[in-house]
Amino acid sequence: MEIHGTSIHDVKLIEPRPITDDRGWFLRVFADDLHALAGIDHTRLLQENQSRSRQRTIRGLHMRSELSEAKLVRCAHGEIFDVVVDLRPWSPTFLRWEHFILDDARHLQVSIPPGCAHGFQALSEMADVCYRVDARYDPDLDVAVSWNDPDLGIAWPLPEPIVSQRDRSAPSLAEIRPLLTEWFGEARP
């Protein structure tokens, strides 16, 4: 397993190394000791969620209104265009977004720290996405940012996306920006 930095502060790309033979492959998808060596604290992973999405579906951009819920995201089946947006006012990469192609061939994973919004678009006919999180679900902390916010300018690859009512009515970045300092602070905790 190799762990790489990305253009967003504290976001890591994890590259597992499958062992293959004539039966197929075996893959270690999580190793707390290797993550710790790379500065990732996933020792408190409390919950794992999985979603299945049809091609063109966009889920996101989602986060919490506090510095909680780090995520470890992977695509167990299919292929997705995965997006992370840094919304931490104190971060050197504040308001930057980056995308990753996650699929069931390369097995890449993205480690997302609290304070970053996350979303994806399913590129394959079906895509199963697994999310390990270090905080229990709390609907009172749910926040969504518009997936097509012009200030972010995310270039989603497939036209005519399928989007939930919640995500269609998500506020713009401009609407939530005044709250970011309240939620995440001005200085790194």
PDB file of C-alpha atoms in Angstrom:
ATOM      1  CA  MET A   1       0.000   0.000   0.000  1.00  0.00           C
ATOM      2  CA  GLU A   2       1.304   3.436  -0.948  1.00  0.00           C
ATOM      3  CA  ILE A   3      -0.079   6.715   0.365  1.00  0.00           C
ATOM      4  CA  HIS A   4       0.321   9.905  -1.669  1.00  0.00           C
ATOM      5  CA  GLY A   5      -0.345  13.569  -0.916  1.00  0.00           C
ATOM      6  CA  THR A   6      -2.727  15.554  -3.124  1.00  0.00           C
ATOM      7  CA  SER A   7      -3.156  19.206  -4.018  1.00  0.00           C
ATOM      8  CA  ILE A   8      -5.560  19.649  -1.076  1.00  0.00           C
ATOM      9  CA  HIS A   9      -4.103  20.004   2.417  1.00  0.00           C
ATOM     10  CA  ASP A  10      -4.450  16.741   4.447  1.00  0.00           C
ATOM     11  CA  VAL A  11      -6.291  14.871   1.655  1.00  0.00           C
ATOM     12  CA  LYS A  12      -4.463  11.639   0.845  1.00  0.00           C
ATOM     13  CA  LEU A  13      -4.725   9.201  -2.043  1.00  0.00           C
ATOM     14  CA  ILE A  14      -4.272   5.594  -0.920  1.00  0.00           C
ATOM     15  CA  GLU A  15      -3.071   3.062  -3.459  1.00  0.00           C
ATOM     16  CA  PRO A  16      -3.497  -0.541  -2.299  1.00  0.00           C
ATOM     17  CA  ARG A  17      -1.433  -3.245  -3.986  1.00  0.00           C
ATOM     18  CA  PRO A  18      -3.553  -6.278  -4.891  1.00  0.00           C
ATOM     19  CA  ILE A  19      -1.996  -9.725  -4.879  1.00  0.00           C
ATOM     20  CA  THR A  20      -3.154 -11.487  -8.014  1.00  0.00           C
ATOM     21  CA  ASP A  21      -3.016 -15.069  -9.224  1.00  0.00           C
ATOM     22  CA  ASP A  22      -5.130 -17.356 -11.396  1.00  0.00           C
ATOM     23  CA  ARG A  23      -7.984 -17.296  -8.826  1.00  0.00           C
ATOM     24  CA  GLY A  24      -8.351 -13.503  -8.909  1.00  0.00           C
ATOM     25  CA  TRP A  25      -6.967 -11.064  -6.361  1.00  0.00           C
ATOM     26  CA  PHE A  26      -6.696 -10.289  -2.644  1.00  0.00           C
ATOM     27  CA  LEU A  27      -6.545  -6.724  -1.416  1.00  0.00           C
ATOM     28  CA  ARG A  28      -5.914  -5.126   1.972  1.00  0.00           C
ATOM     29  CA  VAL A  29      -8.163  -2.061   1.918  1.00  0.00           C
ATOM     30  CA  PHE A  30      -7.297  -0.708   5.362  1.00  0.00           C
ATOM     31  CA  ALA A  31      -4.183  -0.783   7.565  1.00  0.00           C
ATOM     32  CA  ASP A  32      -4.216   1.542  10.576  1.00  0.00           C
ATOM     33  CA  ASP A  33      -0.440   1.309  11.064  1.00  0.00           C
ATOM     34  CA  LEU A  34       0.355   2.386   7.484  1.00  0.00           C
ATOM     35  CA  HIS A  35      -2.226   5.158   7.652  1.00  0.00           C
ATOM     36  CA  ALA A  36      -0.708   6.422  10.917  1.00  0.00           C
ATOM     37  CA  LEU A  37       2.764   6.522   9.326  1.00  0.00           C
ATOM     38  CA  ALA A  38       1.297   8.801   6.630  1.00  0.00           C
ATOM     39  CA  GLY A  39      -0.276  11.084   9.240  1.00  0.00           C
ATOM     40  CA  ILE A  40      -3.816   9.754   8.814  1.00  0.00           C
ATOM     41  CA  ASP A  41      -5.736   8.998  11.994  1.00  0.00           C
ATOM     42  CA  HIS A  42      -8.355   6.425  11.095  1.00  0.00           C
ATOM     43  CA  THR A  43      -8.138   4.621  14.421  1.00  0.00           C
ATOM     44  CA  ARG A  44     -11.646   5.802  15.304  1.00  0.00           C
ATOM     45  CA  LEU A  45     -13.539   4.524  12.264  1.00  0.00           C
ATOM     46  CA  LEU A  46     -17.012   3.869  13.682  1.00  0.00           C
ATOM     47  CA  GLN A  47     -19.295   3.269  10.750  1.00  0.00           C
ATOM     48  CA  GLU A  48     -19.173   2.051   7.167  1.00  0.00           C
ATOM     49  CA  ASN A  49     -21.775   3.039   4.583  1.00  0.00           C
ATOM     50  CA  GLN A  50     -22.278   1.887   1.013  1.00  0.00           C
ATOM     51  CA  SER A  51     -24.241   3.465  -1.811  1.00  0.00           C
ATOM     52  CA  ARG A  52     -25.172   2.128  -5.237  1.00  0.00           C
ATOM     53  CA  SER A  53     -25.638   4.696  -7.981  1.00  0.00           C
ATOM     54  CA  ARG A  54     -26.755   4.557 -11.591  1.00  0.00           C
ATOM     55  CA  GLN A  55     -24.605   6.092 -14.311  1.00  0.00           C
ATOM     56  CA  ARG A  56     -24.686   9.938 -14.321  1.00  0.00           C
ATOM     57  CA  THR A  57     -25.872  10.106 -10.668  1.00  0.00           C
ATOM     58  CA  ILE A  58     -24.219  12.862  -8.634  1.00  0.00           C
ATOM     59  CA  ARG A  59     -24.216  12.521  -4.843  1.00  0.00           C
ATOM     60  CA  GLY A  60     -22.961  15.569  -2.998  1.00  0.00           C
ATOM     61  CA  LEU A  61     -21.401  17.841  -2.135  1.00  0.00           C
ATOM     62  CA  HIS A  62     -21.836  16.745   1.495  1.00  0.00           C
ATOM     63  CA  MET A  63     -20.102  17.491   4.796  1.00  0.00           C
ATOM     64  CA  ARG A  64     -20.823  18.262   8.467  1.00  0.00           C
ATOM     65  CA  SER A  65     -21.198  21.616  10.163  1.00  0.00           C
ATOM     66  CA  GLU A  66     -18.356  20.878  12.574  1.00  0.00           C
ATOM     67  CA  LEU A  67     -14.835  19.492  12.383  1.00  0.00           C
ATOM     68  CA  SER A  68     -15.904  15.882  12.612  1.00  0.00           C
ATOM     69  CA  GLU A  69     -16.373  12.945  10.292  1.00  0.00           C
ATOM     70  CA  ALA A  70     -13.208  12.149   8.446  1.00  0.00           C
ATOM     71  CA  LYS A  71     -13.963   9.765   5.567  1.00  0.00           C
ATOM     72  CA  LEU A  72     -12.145   6.981   3.798  1.00  0.00           C
ATOM     73  CA  VAL A  73     -13.831   6.519   0.393  1.00  0.00           C
ATOM     74  CA  ARG A  74     -13.437   3.782  -2.213  1.00  0.00           C
ATOM     75  CA  CYS A  75     -15.365   2.468  -5.193  1.00  0.00           C
ATOM     76  CA  ALA A  76     -15.949  -1.260  -4.653  1.00  0.00           C
ATOM     77  CA  HIS A  77     -17.685  -1.785  -8.008  1.00  0.00           C
ATOM     78  CA  GLY A  78     -17.700   0.361 -11.126  1.00  0.00           C
ATOM     79  CA  GLU A  79     -16.105   3.767 -11.625  1.00  0.00           C
ATOM     80  CA  ILE A  80     -16.723   7.236 -10.179  1.00  0.00           C
ATOM     81  CA  PHE A  81     -15.505  10.800 -10.594  1.00  0.00           C
ATOM     82  CA  ASP A  82     -14.816  11.640  -6.942  1.00  0.00           C
ATOM     83  CA  VAL A  83     -14.557  15.278  -5.766  1.00  0.00           C
ATOM     84  CA  VAL A  84     -13.197  16.824  -2.557  1.00  0.00           C
ATOM     85  CA  VAL A  85     -13.625  20.558  -1.811  1.00  0.00           C
ATOM     86  CA  ASP A  86     -11.609  22.182   0.983  1.00  0.00           C
ATOM     87  CA  LEU A  87     -13.955  24.428   3.001  1.00  0.00           C
ATOM     88  CA  ARG A  88     -11.690  24.972   6.030  1.00  0.00           C
ATOM     89  CA  PRO A  89     -11.035  28.754   6.237  1.00  0.00           C
ATOM     90  CA  TRP A  90      -7.619  28.250   7.864  1.00  0.00           C
ATOM     91  CA  SER A  91      -6.394  25.712   5.308  1.00  0.00           C
ATOM     92  CA  PRO A  92      -3.708  26.719   2.780  1.00  0.00           C
ATOM     93  CA  THR A  93      -5.921  25.117   0.109  1.00  0.00           C
ATOM     94  CA  PHE A  94      -9.200  26.796   1.169  1.00  0.00           C
ATOM     95  CA  LEU A  95     -11.826  26.654  -1.640  1.00  0.00           C
ATOM     96  CA  ARG A  96      -9.680  24.389  -3.831  1.00  0.00           C
ATOM     97  CA  TRP A  97     -11.234  21.236  -5.235  1.00  0.00           C
ATOM     98  CA  GLU A  98      -9.655  18.152  -6.713  1.00  0.00           C
ATOM     99  CA  HIS A  99     -11.093  15.126  -8.436  1.00  0.00           C
ATOM    100  CA  PHE A 100     -10.001  11.492  -8.461  1.00  0.00           C
ATOM    101  CA  ILE A 101     -11.106   8.557 -10.596  1.00  0.00           C
ATOM    102  CA  LEU A 102     -11.932   5.711  -8.225  1.00  0.00           C
ATOM    103  CA  ASP A 103     -12.759   2.299  -9.626  1.00  0.00           C
ATOM    104  CA  ASP A 104     -12.706  -1.429  -9.013  1.00  0.00           C
ATOM    105  CA  ALA A 105      -9.584  -1.924 -11.155  1.00  0.00           C
ATOM    106  CA  ARG A 106      -6.991   0.353  -9.488  1.00  0.00           C
ATOM    107  CA  HIS A 107      -8.654   0.238  -6.025  1.00  0.00           C
ATOM    108  CA  LEU A 108      -7.588   3.795  -5.134  1.00  0.00           C
ATOM    109  CA  GLN A 109      -9.056   5.291  -1.967  1.00  0.00           C
ATOM    110  CA  VAL A 110      -9.327   8.895  -0.799  1.00  0.00           C
ATOM    111  CA  SER A 111      -8.824   9.942   2.811  1.00  0.00           C
ATOM    112  CA  ILE A 112     -10.867  13.092   3.445  1.00  0.00           C
ATOM    113  CA  PRO A 113     -10.365  15.160   6.599  1.00  0.00           C
ATOM    114  CA  PRO A 114     -13.195  16.939   8.441  1.00  0.00           C
ATOM    115  CA  GLY A 115     -14.130  20.294   6.936  1.00  0.00           C
ATOM    116  CA  CYS A 116     -13.985  19.124   3.332  1.00  0.00           C
ATOM    117  CA  ALA A 117     -17.104  18.601   1.232  1.00  0.00           C
ATOM    118  CA  HIS A 118     -17.321  15.373  -0.755  1.00  0.00           C
ATOM    119  CA  GLY A 119     -19.304  14.226  -3.762  1.00  0.00           C
ATOM    120  CA  PHE A 120     -19.075  11.981  -6.789  1.00  0.00           C
ATOM    121  CA  GLN A 121     -20.616  11.153 -10.146  1.00  0.00           C
ATOM    122  CA  ALA A 122     -21.112   7.536 -11.239  1.00  0.00           C
ATOM    123  CA  LEU A 123     -19.308   6.990 -14.547  1.00  0.00           C
ATOM    124  CA  SER A 124     -20.078   3.286 -15.003  1.00  0.00           C
ATOM    125  CA  GLU A 125     -23.521   1.731 -15.517  1.00  0.00           C
ATOM    126  CA  MET A 126     -23.608   1.045 -11.742  1.00  0.00           C
ATOM    127  CA  ALA A 127     -21.170   2.114  -9.039  1.00  0.00           C
ATOM    128  CA  ASP A 128     -20.931   0.923  -5.436  1.00  0.00           C
ATOM    129  CA  VAL A 129     -19.150   3.376  -3.152  1.00  0.00           C
ATOM    130  CA  CYS A 130     -18.008   2.512   0.390  1.00  0.00           C
ATOM    131  CA  TYR A 131     -17.470   5.233   2.973  1.00  0.00           C
ATOM    132  CA  ARG A 132     -15.798   4.556   6.299  1.00  0.00           C
ATOM    133  CA  VAL A 133     -16.384   7.414   8.736  1.00  0.00           C
ATOM    134  CA  ASP A 134     -15.111   8.256  12.197  1.00  0.00           C
ATOM    135  CA  ALA A 135     -18.323   9.850  13.529  1.00  0.00           C
ATOM    136  CA  ARG A 136     -21.812   8.482  13.929  1.00  0.00           C
ATOM    137  CA  TYR A 137     -24.527   9.903  11.702  1.00  0.00           C
ATOM    138  CA  ASP A 138     -26.162  13.042  13.076  1.00  0.00           C
ATOM    139  CA  PRO A 139     -28.748  14.625  10.748  1.00  0.00           C
ATOM    140  CA  ASP A 140     -28.522  17.922  12.666  1.00  0.00           C
ATOM    141  CA  LEU A 141     -24.949  18.357  11.361  1.00  0.00           C
ATOM    142  CA  ASP A 142     -25.675  17.550   7.700  1.00  0.00           C
ATOM    143  CA  VAL A 143     -24.644  20.244   5.249  1.00  0.00           C
ATOM    144  CA  ALA A 144     -24.791  20.186   1.471  1.00  0.00           C
ATOM    145  CA  VAL A 145     -23.274  22.613  -1.007  1.00  0.00           C
ATOM    146  CA  SER A 146     -24.650  22.928  -4.515  1.00  0.00           C
ATOM    147  CA  TRP A 147     -22.991  20.375  -6.805  1.00  0.00           C
ATOM    148  CA  ASN A 148     -23.083  22.860  -9.702  1.00  0.00           C
ATOM    149  CA  ASP A 149     -22.028  25.988  -7.810  1.00  0.00           C
ATOM    150  CA  PRO A 150     -20.493  28.411 -10.337  1.00  0.00           C
ATOM    151  CA  ASP A 151     -17.966  29.683  -7.759  1.00  0.00           C
ATOM    152  CA  LEU A 152     -16.531  26.168  -7.508  1.00  0.00           C
ATOM    153  CA  GLY A 153     -16.820  25.394 -11.222  1.00  0.00           C
ATOM    154  CA  ILE A 154     -16.578  21.617 -10.886  1.00  0.00           C
ATOM    155  CA  ALA A 155     -16.384  20.063 -14.344  1.00  0.00           C
ATOM    156  CA  TRP A 156     -18.603  17.007 -13.879  1.00  0.00           C
ATOM    157  CA  PRO A 157     -17.830  14.685 -16.789  1.00  0.00           C
ATOM    158  CA  LEU A 158     -21.274  13.324 -17.732  1.00  0.00           C
ATOM    159  CA  PRO A 159     -24.172  15.495 -18.941  1.00  0.00           C
ATOM    160  CA  GLU A 160     -27.740  15.385 -17.616  1.00  0.00           C
ATOM    161  CA  PRO A 161     -26.880  14.213 -14.100  1.00  0.00           C
ATOM    162  CA  ILE A 162     -29.355  12.424 -11.861  1.00  0.00           C
ATOM    163  CA  VAL A 163     -29.512  14.437  -8.624  1.00  0.00           C
ATOM    164  CA  SER A 164     -31.639  14.009  -5.481  1.00  0.00           C
ATOM    165  CA  GLN A 165     -34.092  16.699  -4.392  1.00  0.00           C
ATOM    166  CA  ARG A 166     -31.852  17.438  -1.401  1.00  0.00           C
ATOM    167  CA  ASP A 167     -28.827  18.034  -3.636  1.00  0.00           C
ATOM    168  CA  ARG A 168     -30.841  20.022  -6.208  1.00  0.00           C
ATOM    169  CA  SER A 169     -31.915  22.445  -3.468  1.00  0.00           C
ATOM    170  CA  ALA A 170     -28.534  22.637  -1.669  1.00  0.00           C
ATOM    171  CA  PRO A 171     -27.333  26.160  -0.888  1.00  0.00           C
ATOM    172  CA  SER A 172     -24.604  27.846  -2.869  1.00  0.00           C
ATOM    173  CA  LEU A 173     -21.094  28.325  -1.532  1.00  0.00           C
ATOM    174  CA  ALA A 174     -21.842  32.058  -1.176  1.00  0.00           C
ATOM    175  CA  GLU A 175     -24.795  31.235   1.102  1.00  0.00           C
ATOM    176  CA  ILE A 176     -22.809  29.039   3.494  1.00  0.00           C
ATOM    177  CA  ARG A 177     -19.455  30.812   3.296  1.00  0.00           C
ATOM    178  CA  PRO A 178     -20.251  33.178   6.226  1.00  0.00           C
ATOM    179  CA  LEU A 179     -20.827  30.075   8.406  1.00  0.00           C
ATOM    180  CA  LEU A 180     -17.539  28.314   7.621  1.00  0.00           C
ATOM    181  CA  THR A 181     -15.522  30.179  10.265  1.00  0.00           C
ATOM    182  CA  GLU A 182     -18.233  29.479  12.840  1.00  0.00           C
ATOM    183  CA  TRP A 183     -18.191  25.770  11.967  1.00  0.00           C
ATOM    184  CA  PHE A 184     -14.477  25.206  11.442  1.00  0.00           C
ATOM    185  CA  GLY A 185     -12.705  28.130  13.101  1.00  0.00           C
ATOM    186  CA  GLU A 186     -10.216  30.683  11.805  1.00  0.00           C
ATOM    187  CA  ALA A 187      -7.110  28.824  12.950  1.00  0.00           C
ATOM    188  CA  ARG A 188      -6.190  25.202  12.739  1.00  0.00           C
ATOM    189  CA  PRO A 189      -7.336  23.349  15.876  1.00  0.00           C
TER     190      PRO A 189
END
